[in-house]
PDB file of C-alpha atoms and ligand atoms in Angstrom:
ATOM      1  CA  MET A   1      90.361 111.274 105.588  1.00 96.00           C
ATOM      2  CA  ILE A   2      93.203 112.248 107.895  1.00 98.00           C
ATOM      3  CA  LEU A   3      94.960 109.004 108.664  1.00 98.00           C
ATOM      4  CA  GLY A   4      98.412 108.247 109.944  1.00 98.00           C
ATOM      5  CA  CYS A   5     100.306 106.256 112.494  1.00 98.00           C
ATOM      6  CA  HIS A   6     102.887 106.294 115.193  1.00 98.00           C
ATOM      7  CA  VAL A   7     106.349 106.817 113.687  1.00 98.00           C
ATOM      8  CA  SER A   8     109.827 107.028 115.200  1.00 95.00           C
ATOM      9  CA  TYR A   9     111.684 110.262 115.687  1.00 94.00           C
ATOM     10  CA  GLY A  10     115.124 108.706 115.141  1.00 86.00           C
ATOM     11  CA  LYS A  11     118.213 110.477 113.825  1.00 87.00           C
ATOM     12  CA  GLU A  12     116.428 112.761 111.403  1.00 93.00           C
ATOM     13  CA  GLY A  13     113.881 113.931 113.955  1.00 95.00           C
ATOM     14  CA  LEU A  14     110.703 115.442 112.548  1.00 97.00           C
ATOM     15  CA  LEU A  15     111.950 114.969 108.967  1.00 97.00           C
ATOM     16  CA  GLY A  16     112.451 111.243 109.549  1.00 97.00           C
ATOM     17  CA  CYS A  17     108.946 111.013 111.016  1.00 98.00           C
ATOM     18  CA  ALA A  18     107.386 112.685 107.981  1.00 98.00           C
ATOM     19  CA  LYS A  19     109.323 110.461 105.564  1.00 98.00           C
ATOM     20  CA  GLU A  20     108.275 107.331 107.424  1.00 98.00           C
ATOM     21  CA  ALA A  21     104.618 108.434 107.414  1.00 98.00           C
ATOM     22  CA  ILE A  22     104.695 109.128 103.666  1.00 98.00           C
ATOM     23  CA  SER A  23     106.246 105.699 103.014  1.00 98.00           C
ATOM     24  CA  TYR A  24     103.103 104.123 104.540  1.00 98.00           C
ATOM     25  CA  GLY A  25     100.676 106.252 102.508  1.00 98.00           C
ATOM     26  CA  ALA A  26      99.743 108.293 105.589  1.00 98.00           C
ATOM     27  CA  ASN A  27      98.916 112.001 105.546  1.00 98.00           C
ATOM     28  CA  THR A  28      99.641 112.637 109.220  1.00 98.00           C
ATOM     29  CA  PHE A  29     101.589 111.028 112.081  1.00 98.00           C
ATOM     30  CA  MET A  30     102.291 110.909 115.781  1.00 98.00           C
ATOM     31  CA  PHE A  31     105.718 110.789 117.408  1.00 98.00           C
ATOM     32  CA  TYR A  32     107.592 110.923 120.692  1.00 96.00           C
ATOM     33  CA  THR A  33     110.456 113.434 120.765  1.00 93.00           C
ATOM     34  CA  GLY A  34     112.732 110.650 122.088  1.00 88.00           C
ATOM     35  CA  ALA A  35     112.287 107.292 123.796  1.00 84.00           C
ATOM     36  CA  PRO A  36     108.735 107.142 125.249  1.00 77.00           C
ATOM     37  CA  GLN A  37     109.967 105.495 128.450  1.00 80.00           C
ATOM     38  CA  ASN A  38     112.625 108.050 129.342  1.00 83.00           C
ATOM     39  CA  THR A  39     113.183 111.781 129.374  1.00 81.00           C
ATOM     40  CA  LEU A  40     116.538 112.006 127.577  1.00 84.00           C
ATOM     41  CA  ARG A  41     116.052 114.480 124.760  1.00 88.00           C
ATOM     42  CA  LYS A  42     118.453 115.652 122.068  1.00 87.00           C
ATOM     43  CA  PRO A  43     118.617 119.350 121.267  1.00 87.00           C
ATOM     44  CA  LEU A  44     116.504 120.387 118.275  1.00 90.00           C
ATOM     45  CA  GLU A  45     118.235 121.207 115.015  1.00 88.00           C
ATOM     46  CA  GLU A  46     116.834 124.223 113.225  1.00 91.00           C
ATOM     47  CA  SER A  47     117.856 123.015 109.742  1.00 92.00           C
ATOM     48  CA  ILE A  48     116.086 119.655 110.188  1.00 93.00           C
ATOM     49  CA  ILE A  49     112.927 121.421 111.345  1.00 96.00           C
ATOM     50  CA  GLN A  50     112.953 123.647 108.267  1.00 97.00           C
ATOM     51  CA  ASN A  51     113.549 120.683 105.965  1.00 97.00           C
ATOM     52  CA  ALA A  52     110.791 118.766 107.693  1.00 98.00           C
ATOM     53  CA  HIS A  53     108.323 121.617 107.203  1.00 98.00           C
ATOM     54  CA  LYS A  54     109.279 121.891 103.532  1.00 98.00           C
ATOM     55  CA  TYR A  55     108.979 118.136 103.036  1.00 98.00           C
ATOM     56  CA  MET A  56     105.576 118.084 104.714  1.00 98.00           C
ATOM     57  CA  LYS A  57     104.292 120.906 102.529  1.00 98.00           C
ATOM     58  CA  GLU A  58     105.510 119.167  99.370  1.00 98.00           C
ATOM     59  CA  ASN A  59     103.838 115.953 100.466  1.00 98.00           C
ATOM     60  CA  LYS A  60     100.585 117.557 101.625  1.00 98.00           C
ATOM     61  CA  ILE A  61     100.928 116.809 105.319  1.00 98.00           C
ATOM     62  CA  ASP A  62      99.190 119.586 107.241  1.00 98.00           C
ATOM     63  CA  ILE A  63     101.291 120.141 110.359  1.00 98.00           C
ATOM     64  CA  GLN A  64      98.132 121.080 112.273  1.00 98.00           C
ATOM     65  CA  ASN A  65      97.163 117.412 112.042  1.00 98.00           C
ATOM     66  CA  VAL A  66     100.459 116.123 113.418  1.00 98.00           C
ATOM     67  CA  VAL A  67     100.527 115.197 117.092  1.00 98.00           C
ATOM     68  CA  CYS A  68     103.238 114.611 119.641  1.00 98.00           C
ATOM     69  CA  HIS A  69     102.821 112.093 122.482  1.00 98.00           C
ATOM     70  CA  ALA A  70     104.192 112.917 125.922  1.00 96.00           C
ATOM     71  CA  PRO A  71     106.424 110.155 127.346  1.00 92.00           C
ATOM     72  CA  TYR A  72     104.449 107.785 129.541  1.00 87.00           C
ATOM     73  CA  ILE A  73     106.732 108.143 132.528  1.00 87.00           C
ATOM     74  CA  VAL A  74     105.223 111.591 133.062  1.00 94.00           C
ATOM     75  CA  ASN A  75     102.753 111.030 135.907  1.00 97.00           C
ATOM     76  CA  LEU A  76     100.849 114.048 137.114  1.00 98.00           C
ATOM     77  CA  ALA A  77      98.452 112.073 139.332  1.00 98.00           C
ATOM     78  CA  ASN A  78     100.697 111.108 142.222  1.00 95.00           C
ATOM     79  CA  GLN A  79     102.444 113.472 144.597  1.00 96.00           C
ATOM     80  CA  SER A  80     103.800 110.916 147.100  1.00 94.00           C
ATOM     81  CA  ASN A  81     107.217 111.542 145.593  1.00 94.00           C
ATOM     82  CA  TYR A  82     106.876 115.290 145.370  1.00 97.00           C
ATOM     83  CA  GLU A  83     110.202 115.777 143.563  1.00 97.00           C
ATOM     84  CA  LYS A  84     109.132 113.300 140.910  1.00 96.00           C
ATOM     85  CA  TRP A  85     105.791 115.048 140.495  1.00 97.00           C
ATOM     86  CA  LEU A  86     107.560 118.388 140.050  1.00 98.00           C
ATOM     87  CA  PHE A  87     109.910 116.764 137.556  1.00 96.00           C
ATOM     88  CA  SER A  88     106.940 115.522 135.516  1.00 97.00           C
ATOM     89  CA  ILE A  89     105.563 119.050 135.446  1.00 97.00           C
ATOM     90  CA  GLU A  90     108.875 120.560 134.411  1.00 96.00           C
ATOM     91  CA  PHE A  91     109.453 117.909 131.766  1.00 95.00           C
ATOM     92  CA  LEU A  92     106.025 118.414 130.230  1.00 96.00           C
ATOM     93  CA  LYS A  93     106.598 122.167 130.133  1.00 96.00           C
ATOM     94  CA  GLN A  94     109.881 121.589 128.282  1.00 95.00           C
ATOM     95  CA  GLU A  95     108.197 119.132 125.954  1.00 95.00           C
ATOM     96  CA  MET A  96     105.581 121.722 125.042  1.00 96.00           C
ATOM     97  CA  ILE A  97     108.283 124.272 124.295  1.00 96.00           C
ATOM     98  CA  ARG A  98     109.919 121.654 122.045  1.00 95.00           C
ATOM     99  CA  CYS A  99     106.575 121.142 120.282  1.00 97.00           C
ATOM    100  CA  GLU A 100     106.223 124.850 119.745  1.00 96.00           C
ATOM    101  CA  LYS A 101     109.691 125.010 118.176  1.00 96.00           C
ATOM    102  CA  LEU A 102     108.794 122.074 115.944  1.00 97.00           C
ATOM    103  CA  GLY A 103     105.571 123.806 114.875  1.00 98.00           C
ATOM    104  CA  ILE A 104     103.433 121.111 116.509  1.00 98.00           C
ATOM    105  CA  THR A 105     100.215 122.339 118.098  1.00 98.00           C
ATOM    106  CA  LYS A 106      98.940 119.231 119.894  1.00 98.00           C
ATOM    107  CA  ILE A 107     100.415 116.948 122.507  1.00 98.00           C
ATOM    108  CA  VAL A 108      98.662 113.781 123.708  1.00 98.00           C
ATOM    109  CA  LEU A 109      98.952 113.060 127.420  1.00 98.00           C
ATOM    110  CA  HIS A 110      98.045 110.083 129.586  1.00 98.00           C
ATOM    111  CA  PRO A 111      96.357 111.859 132.498  1.00 98.00           C
ATOM    112  CA  GLY A 112      98.254 109.751 135.052  1.00 98.00           C
ATOM    113  CA  SER A 113      98.085 106.839 137.472  1.00 97.00           C
ATOM    114  CA  ALA A 114      96.892 107.353 141.042  1.00 97.00           C
ATOM    115  CA  VAL A 115      99.115 104.550 142.537  1.00 95.00           C
ATOM    116  CA  GLY A 116      98.045 104.019 146.126  1.00 93.00           C
ATOM    117  CA  ILE A 117      95.687 106.967 146.399  1.00 93.00           C
ATOM    118  CA  SER A 118      92.056 107.244 145.359  1.00 93.00           C
ATOM    119  CA  PRO A 119      91.245 108.237 141.770  1.00 93.00           C
ATOM    120  CA  GLU A 120      89.583 111.399 143.127  1.00 94.00           C
ATOM    121  CA  PHE A 121      92.876 112.502 144.660  1.00 96.00           C
ATOM    122  CA  GLY A 122      94.742 111.452 141.529  1.00 97.00           C
ATOM    123  CA  ILE A 123      92.506 113.712 139.472  1.00 98.00           C
ATOM    124  CA  LYS A 124      92.964 116.556 141.940  1.00 98.00           C
ATOM    125  CA  HIS A 125      96.756 116.305 141.501  1.00 98.00           C
ATOM    126  CA  ILE A 126      96.415 116.138 137.718  1.00 98.00           C
ATOM    127  CA  ILE A 127      94.376 119.349 137.686  1.00 98.00           C
ATOM    128  CA  GLU A 128      96.849 121.050 140.014  1.00 98.00           C
ATOM    129  CA  ALA A 129      99.743 120.047 137.741  1.00 98.00           C
ATOM    130  CA  LEU A 130      97.980 121.083 134.532  1.00 98.00           C
ATOM    131  CA  ASN A 131      97.273 124.490 136.019  1.00 98.00           C
ATOM    132  CA  LEU A 132     100.997 124.894 136.690  1.00 98.00           C
ATOM    133  CA  ILE A 133     101.866 123.851 133.133  1.00 98.00           C
ATOM    134  CA  VAL A 134      99.290 125.669 131.018  1.00 98.00           C
ATOM    135  CA  SER A 135      98.585 129.380 130.956  1.00 96.00           C
ATOM    136  CA  SER A 136      96.666 131.684 128.639  1.00 95.00           C
ATOM    137  CA  ASP A 137      99.738 132.172 126.439  1.00 93.00           C
ATOM    138  CA  THR A 138     100.505 128.466 125.982  1.00 95.00           C
ATOM    139  CA  ASN A 139     100.549 127.700 122.250  1.00 95.00           C
ATOM    140  CA  CYS A 140     100.337 123.922 122.367  1.00 97.00           C
ATOM    141  CA  GLN A 141      97.086 122.167 123.196  1.00 98.00           C
ATOM    142  CA  ILE A 142      97.114 119.205 125.597  1.00 98.00           C
ATOM    143  CA  LEU A 143      94.910 116.314 124.506  1.00 98.00           C
ATOM    144  CA  LEU A 144      93.871 114.094 127.410  1.00 98.00           C
ATOM    145  CA  GLU A 145      93.875 110.480 126.251  1.00 98.00           C
ATOM    146  CA  THR A 146      91.052 108.190 127.355  1.00 98.00           C
ATOM    147  CA  MET A 147      92.636 105.263 129.217  1.00 98.00           C
ATOM    148  CA  ALA A 148      91.839 101.527 129.424  1.00 98.00           C
ATOM    149  CA  GLY A 149      91.729 101.371 133.208  1.00 98.00           C
ATOM    150  CA  LYS A 150      94.842  99.257 133.647  1.00 97.00           C
ATOM    151  CA  GLY A 151      96.143  99.449 137.203  1.00 96.00           C
ATOM    152  CA  THR A 152      95.215 102.767 138.760  1.00 97.00           C
ATOM    153  CA  GLU A 153      94.947 104.878 135.611  1.00 97.00           C
ATOM    154  CA  CYS A 154      92.907 108.079 135.772  1.00 98.00           C
ATOM    155  CA  GLY A 155      90.894 109.325 132.801  1.00 98.00           C
ATOM    156  CA  VAL A 156      89.194 105.997 132.137  1.00 98.00           C
ATOM    157  CA  THR A 157      85.592 107.152 132.158  1.00 98.00           C
ATOM    158  CA  LEU A 158      84.227 110.156 130.313  1.00 98.00           C
ATOM    159  CA  ASP A 159      83.178 111.527 133.712  1.00 98.00           C
ATOM    160  CA  GLU A 160      86.806 111.533 134.844  1.00 98.00           C
ATOM    161  CA  ILE A 161      87.924 113.283 131.657  1.00 98.00           C
ATOM    162  CA  LYS A 162      85.143 115.828 132.138  1.00 98.00           C
ATOM    163  CA  CYS A 163      86.192 116.318 135.741  1.00 98.00           C
ATOM    164  CA  ILE A 164      89.745 117.218 134.637  1.00 98.00           C
ATOM    165  CA  LEU A 165      88.483 119.554 131.902  1.00 98.00           C
ATOM    166  CA  ASP A 166      86.155 121.256 134.400  1.00 98.00           C
ATOM    167  CA  GLY A 167      89.029 121.775 136.823  1.00 98.00           C
ATOM    168  CA  VAL A 168      91.594 123.458 134.577  1.00 98.00           C
ATOM    169  CA  ASN A 169      91.903 127.236 134.439  1.00 98.00           C
ATOM    170  CA  CYS A 170      92.291 127.474 130.650  1.00 98.00           C
ATOM    171  CA  PRO A 171      89.907 124.857 129.219  1.00 97.00           C
ATOM    172  CA  SER A 172      90.402 126.131 125.663  1.00 97.00           C
ATOM    173  CA  LYS A 173      94.002 124.837 125.822  1.00 98.00           C
ATOM    174  CA  PHE A 174      92.720 121.277 126.292  1.00 98.00           C
ATOM    175  CA  GLY A 175      91.147 118.655 124.104  1.00 98.00           C
ATOM    176  CA  VAL A 176      90.529 114.916 124.192  1.00 99.00           C
ATOM    177  CA  CYS A 177      92.199 112.044 122.357  1.00 99.00           C
ATOM    178  CA  LEU A 178      89.872 109.054 121.986  1.00 99.00           C
ATOM    179  CA  ASP A 179      91.780 105.778 121.951  1.00 99.00           C
ATOM    180  CA  THR A 180      89.395 103.163 120.560  1.00 98.00           C
ATOM    181  CA  CYS A 181      91.212 100.211 122.189  1.00 98.00           C
ATOM    182  CA  HIS A 182      91.238 101.998 125.535  1.00 98.00           C
ATOM    183  CA  LEU A 183      87.552 102.997 125.311  1.00 98.00           C
ATOM    184  CA  HIS A 184      86.570  99.427 124.466  1.00 98.00           C
ATOM    185  CA  ASP A 185      88.726  98.006 127.263  1.00 98.00           C
ATOM    186  CA  ALA A 186      87.256 100.605 129.628  1.00 98.00           C
ATOM    187  CA  GLY A 187      83.775  99.259 128.892  1.00 98.00           C
ATOM    188  CA  TYR A 188      82.413 101.603 126.220  1.00 98.00           C
ATOM    189  CA  ILE A 189      80.603  99.950 123.339  1.00 98.00           C
ATOM    190  CA  LEU A 190      81.753 101.479 120.064  1.00 98.00           C
ATOM    191  CA  LYS A 191      79.757  99.287 117.683  1.00 97.00           C
ATOM    192  CA  ASP A 192      77.119 102.006 117.536  1.00 96.00           C
ATOM    193  CA  PHE A 193      79.521 104.941 117.340  1.00 98.00           C
ATOM    194  CA  ASP A 194      76.680 107.448 116.893  1.00 98.00           C
ATOM    195  CA  CYS A 195      75.405 106.437 120.276  1.00 98.00           C
ATOM    196  CA  PHE A 196      78.851 106.851 121.874  1.00 98.00           C
ATOM    197  CA  LEU A 197      79.336 110.253 120.238  1.00 98.00           C
ATOM    198  CA  LYS A 198      75.960 111.405 121.510  1.00 98.00           C
ATOM    199  CA  LYS A 199      76.984 110.444 125.030  1.00 98.00           C
ATOM    200  CA  PHE A 200      80.321 112.238 124.583  1.00 98.00           C
ATOM    201  CA  ASP A 201      78.652 115.314 123.138  1.00 98.00           C
ATOM    202  CA  ASP A 202      76.122 115.584 125.949  1.00 98.00           C
ATOM    203  CA  LEU A 203      78.840 115.350 128.580  1.00 98.00           C
ATOM    204  CA  ILE A 204      81.915 117.054 127.084  1.00 98.00           C
ATOM    205  CA  GLY A 205      81.107 118.360 123.601  1.00 98.00           C
ATOM    206  CA  ILE A 206      82.183 116.819 120.292  1.00 98.00           C
ATOM    207  CA  SER A 207      84.430 119.770 119.428  1.00 98.00           C
ATOM    208  CA  LYS A 208      86.806 118.673 122.210  1.00 98.00           C
ATOM    209  CA  ILE A 209      87.753 115.564 120.220  1.00 98.00           C
ATOM    210  CA  GLN A 210      91.034 116.592 118.615  1.00 98.00           C
ATOM    211  CA  CYS A 211      92.636 113.222 117.922  1.00 99.00           C
ATOM    212  CA  VAL A 212      91.583 109.573 117.631  1.00 99.00           C
ATOM    213  CA  HIS A 213      93.906 106.631 118.249  1.00 98.00           C
ATOM    214  CA  LEU A 214      92.457 104.018 115.933  1.00 98.00           C
ATOM    215  CA  ASN A 215      93.373 100.603 117.346  1.00 98.00           C
ATOM    216  CA  ASP A 216      91.729  97.233 117.574  1.00 98.00           C
ATOM    217  CA  SER A 217      91.799  95.409 120.932  1.00 98.00           C
ATOM    218  CA  LYS A 218      93.068  91.930 121.823  1.00 98.00           C
ATOM    219  CA  ASN A 219      90.492  91.663 124.597  1.00 98.00           C
ATOM    220  CA  GLU A 220      86.798  91.816 125.220  1.00 98.00           C
ATOM    221  CA  CYS A 221      84.963  94.948 126.249  1.00 98.00           C
ATOM    222  CA  ALA A 222      85.538  96.153 129.843  1.00 98.00           C
ATOM    223  CA  THR A 223      88.573  93.934 130.490  1.00 98.00           C
ATOM    224  CA  HIS A 224      90.897  96.891 131.304  1.00 98.00           C
ATOM    225  CA  LYS A 225      93.883  95.193 129.673  1.00 98.00           C
ATOM    226  CA  ASP A 226      95.173  97.789 127.182  1.00 98.00           C
ATOM    227  CA  ARG A 227      96.552  95.416 124.591  1.00 98.00           C
ATOM    228  CA  HIS A 228      96.303  96.833 121.094  1.00 98.00           C
ATOM    229  CA  GLU A 229      95.554  94.608 118.117  1.00 98.00           C
ATOM    230  CA  ASN A 230      95.956  95.066 114.365  1.00 98.00           C
ATOM    231  CA  ILE A 231      93.048  96.659 112.530  1.00 98.00           C
ATOM    232  CA  GLY A 232      90.212  94.173 112.017  1.00 98.00           C
ATOM    233  CA  CYS A 233      91.967  91.367 113.910  1.00 98.00           C
ATOM    234  CA  GLY A 234      90.557  92.037 117.370  1.00 98.00           C
ATOM    235  CA  HIS A 235      87.375  92.442 119.359  1.00 98.00           C
ATOM    236  CA  LEU A 236      86.426  95.818 117.875  1.00 98.00           C
ATOM    237  CA  GLY A 237      86.570  94.584 114.302  1.00 98.00           C
ATOM    238  CA  PHE A 238      87.066  96.233 110.943  1.00 98.00           C
ATOM    239  CA  ASP A 239      83.556  97.614 110.402  1.00 98.00           C
ATOM    240  CA  THR A 240      83.421  99.405 113.748  1.00 98.00           C
ATOM    241  CA  LEU A 241      86.852 100.959 113.209  1.00 98.00           C
ATOM    242  CA  LEU A 242      85.917 101.965 109.661  1.00 98.00           C
ATOM    243  CA  SER A 243      82.717 103.625 110.891  1.00 98.00           C
ATOM    244  CA  ILE A 244      84.761 105.661 113.415  1.00 98.00           C
ATOM    245  CA  LEU A 245      87.336 106.630 110.788  1.00 98.00           C
ATOM    246  CA  ASN A 246      84.647 107.838 108.397  1.00 98.00           C
ATOM    247  CA  HIS A 247      82.208 109.348 110.864  1.00 98.00           C
ATOM    248  CA  PRO A 248      81.155 112.754 109.461  1.00 98.00           C
ATOM    249  CA  ALA A 249      81.095 114.469 112.884  1.00 98.00           C
ATOM    250  CA  ILE A 250      84.838 113.908 113.396  1.00 98.00           C
ATOM    251  CA  LYS A 251      85.913 113.960 109.760  1.00 97.00           C
ATOM    252  CA  LYS A 252      88.595 116.601 110.292  1.00 98.00           C
ATOM    253  CA  VAL A 253      90.085 114.915 113.354  1.00 98.00           C
ATOM    254  CA  PRO A 254      93.403 113.110 112.760  1.00 98.00           C
ATOM    255  CA  LYS A 255      93.204 109.320 113.211  1.00 99.00           C
ATOM    256  CA  ILE A 256      96.405 107.638 114.350  1.00 99.00           C
ATOM    257  CA  LEU A 257      97.166 103.903 114.255  1.00 98.00           C
ATOM    258  CA  GLU A 258      99.110 102.471 117.207  1.00 98.00           C
ATOM    259  CA  THR A 259      98.756  98.827 116.293  1.00 98.00           C
ATOM    260  CA  PRO A 260     101.404  96.203 117.072  1.00 98.00           C
ATOM    261  CA  TYR A 261     104.340  95.411 114.832  1.00 98.00           C
ATOM    262  CA  VAL A 262     104.208  92.013 113.174  1.00 96.00           C
ATOM    263  CA  SER A 263     106.950  89.547 114.034  1.00 93.00           C
ATOM    264  CA  ILE A 264     108.808  87.242 111.692  1.00 89.00           C
ATOM    265  CA  THR A 265     111.144  84.581 113.019  1.00 84.00           C
ATOM    266  CA  ASP A 266     113.819  83.343 110.682  1.00 78.00           C
ATOM    267  CA  ASP A 267     117.137  81.748 111.536  1.00 77.00           C
ATOM    268  CA  GLU A 268     115.870  81.847 115.112  1.00 81.00           C
ATOM    269  CA  LYS A 269     116.037  85.599 115.008  1.00 86.00           C
ATOM    270  CA  LYS A 270     112.844  87.451 115.700  1.00 89.00           C
ATOM    271  CA  ARG A 271     112.312  90.662 113.799  1.00 91.00           C
ATOM    272  CA  VAL A 272     109.310  92.969 113.898  1.00 95.00           C
ATOM    273  CA  TYR A 273     107.849  95.023 111.073  1.00 95.00           C
ATOM    274  CA  PRO A 274     105.333  97.875 110.998  1.00 97.00           C
ATOM    275  CA  PRO A 275     101.823  96.953 109.830  1.00 98.00           C
ATOM    276  CA  TYR A 276     100.798 100.506 108.940  1.00 98.00           C
ATOM    277  CA  ARG A 277     101.242 100.512 105.152  1.00 98.00           C
ATOM    278  CA  PHE A 278      98.828  97.577 104.935  1.00 98.00           C
ATOM    279  CA  GLU A 279      96.335  98.787 107.496  1.00 98.00           C
ATOM    280  CA  ILE A 280      96.153 102.210 105.857  1.00 98.00           C
ATOM    281  CA  MET A 281      95.606 100.551 102.488  1.00 98.00           C
ATOM    282  CA  MET A 282      92.738  98.420 103.860  1.00 98.00           C
ATOM    283  CA  LEU A 283      91.080 101.399 105.519  1.00 98.00           C
ATOM    284  CA  LYS A 284      91.308 103.470 102.356  1.00 98.00           C
ATOM    285  CA  GLU A 285      89.905 100.580 100.287  1.00 98.00           C
ATOM    286  CA  LYS A 286      87.247  99.985 102.994  1.00 98.00           C
ATOM    287  CA  GLN A 287      87.982  96.306 102.657  1.00 98.00           C
ATOM    288  CA  PHE A 288      89.418  93.991 105.315  1.00 98.00           C
ATOM    289  CA  HIS A 289      92.104  91.576 104.198  1.00 97.00           C
ATOM    290  CA  LYS A 290      91.615  88.281 106.021  1.00 95.00           C
ATOM    291  CA  ASN A 291      95.271  87.384 105.499  1.00 96.00           C
ATOM    292  CA  LEU A 292      96.589  90.747 106.673  1.00 97.00           C
ATOM    293  CA  LEU A 293      99.321  89.392 108.930  1.00 96.00           C
ATOM    294  CA  GLN A 294     100.536  86.939 106.297  1.00 95.00           C
ATOM    295  CA  GLU A 295     100.575  89.704 103.665  1.00 95.00           C
ATOM    296  CA  ILE A 296     102.740  91.820 105.925  1.00 96.00           C
ATOM    297  CA  ARG A 297     105.110  88.912 106.601  1.00 94.00           C
ATOM    298  CA  ASP A 298     105.387  88.108 102.892  1.00 93.00           C
ATOM    299  CA  PHE A 299     106.083  91.717 102.006  1.00 94.00           C
ATOM    300  CA  TYR A 300     108.903  92.118 104.485  1.00 92.00           C
ATOM    301  CA  LYS A 301     110.348  88.665 103.847  1.00 86.00           C
ATOM    302  CA  ASN A 302     110.795  89.550 100.215  1.00 78.00           C
ATOM    303  CA  ALA A 303     111.892  93.114 100.804  1.00 76.00           C
TER     304      ALA A 303
HETATM  305 FE1  LIG B 401      98.862 106.905 124.554  1.00 78.42          FE
HETATM  306 FE1  LIG B 402      96.710 105.581 122.444  1.00 78.42          FE
HETATM  307 ZN1  LIG B 403      97.234 101.694 124.873  1.00 78.42          ZN
END
């Protein structure tokens, strides 16, 4: 089982990420190279990268399973502000060079939001941008994330994802990241995951699945809301998520939790704590804890 979660890059960069992942009992992780909502990036420090690689080896994290997430302000779908579109392209190029220096081979990307133009045009712009970013000697693979369909997002249906993959010049440099909350919110039924995989395989090919974001959803199927929920606490439910995690056809694919932090209010101050240690434990034990949120609160209250 290759299971991890979203961790923060922080002061220690990749090393800090790996340490945080290990503290939760994870054997992989996903990170942003800075704040997800902006493009300010610190220069990479060679010594930290080396220490991170050493630490990962010692703790049996295979770096091939570690994924980076492109910041969500990158929008390749809309050209109405041409400068901004070019900036997104340039930033993503730089981000992929950063990944290469960090030894990371996969970057997850939200395909983009059409904003005021038709999804068909949005997808056309995305393909155009990707062909400017990726060439035959690119070393980092871009994983297109399946989206919930909030606003004018592109890449919501498998047909749209296929359309992008069919349009790029170097398809081998691309894969897909299945986000279970997004798929559910987009209207796909994951209860029978075999059935979903069959559909995916017929259209795109199972080997394209290179990452799974394992999240529950706060909303019902096809609501296009994109609000993640803690594992087993939402409309997907524990058994469905467990069946995806353990599905033999995608056994070697890293599964990443992006579930919400749990809040505790004391002295009128609200603090939030990561749920991952507990969710990973439940998934490994294959047993849902009905009092998950309370367990997390108790743990951090006493810590
Ligand atoms: Fe994402
Ligand atoms: Fe996601
Ligand atoms: Zn989401």
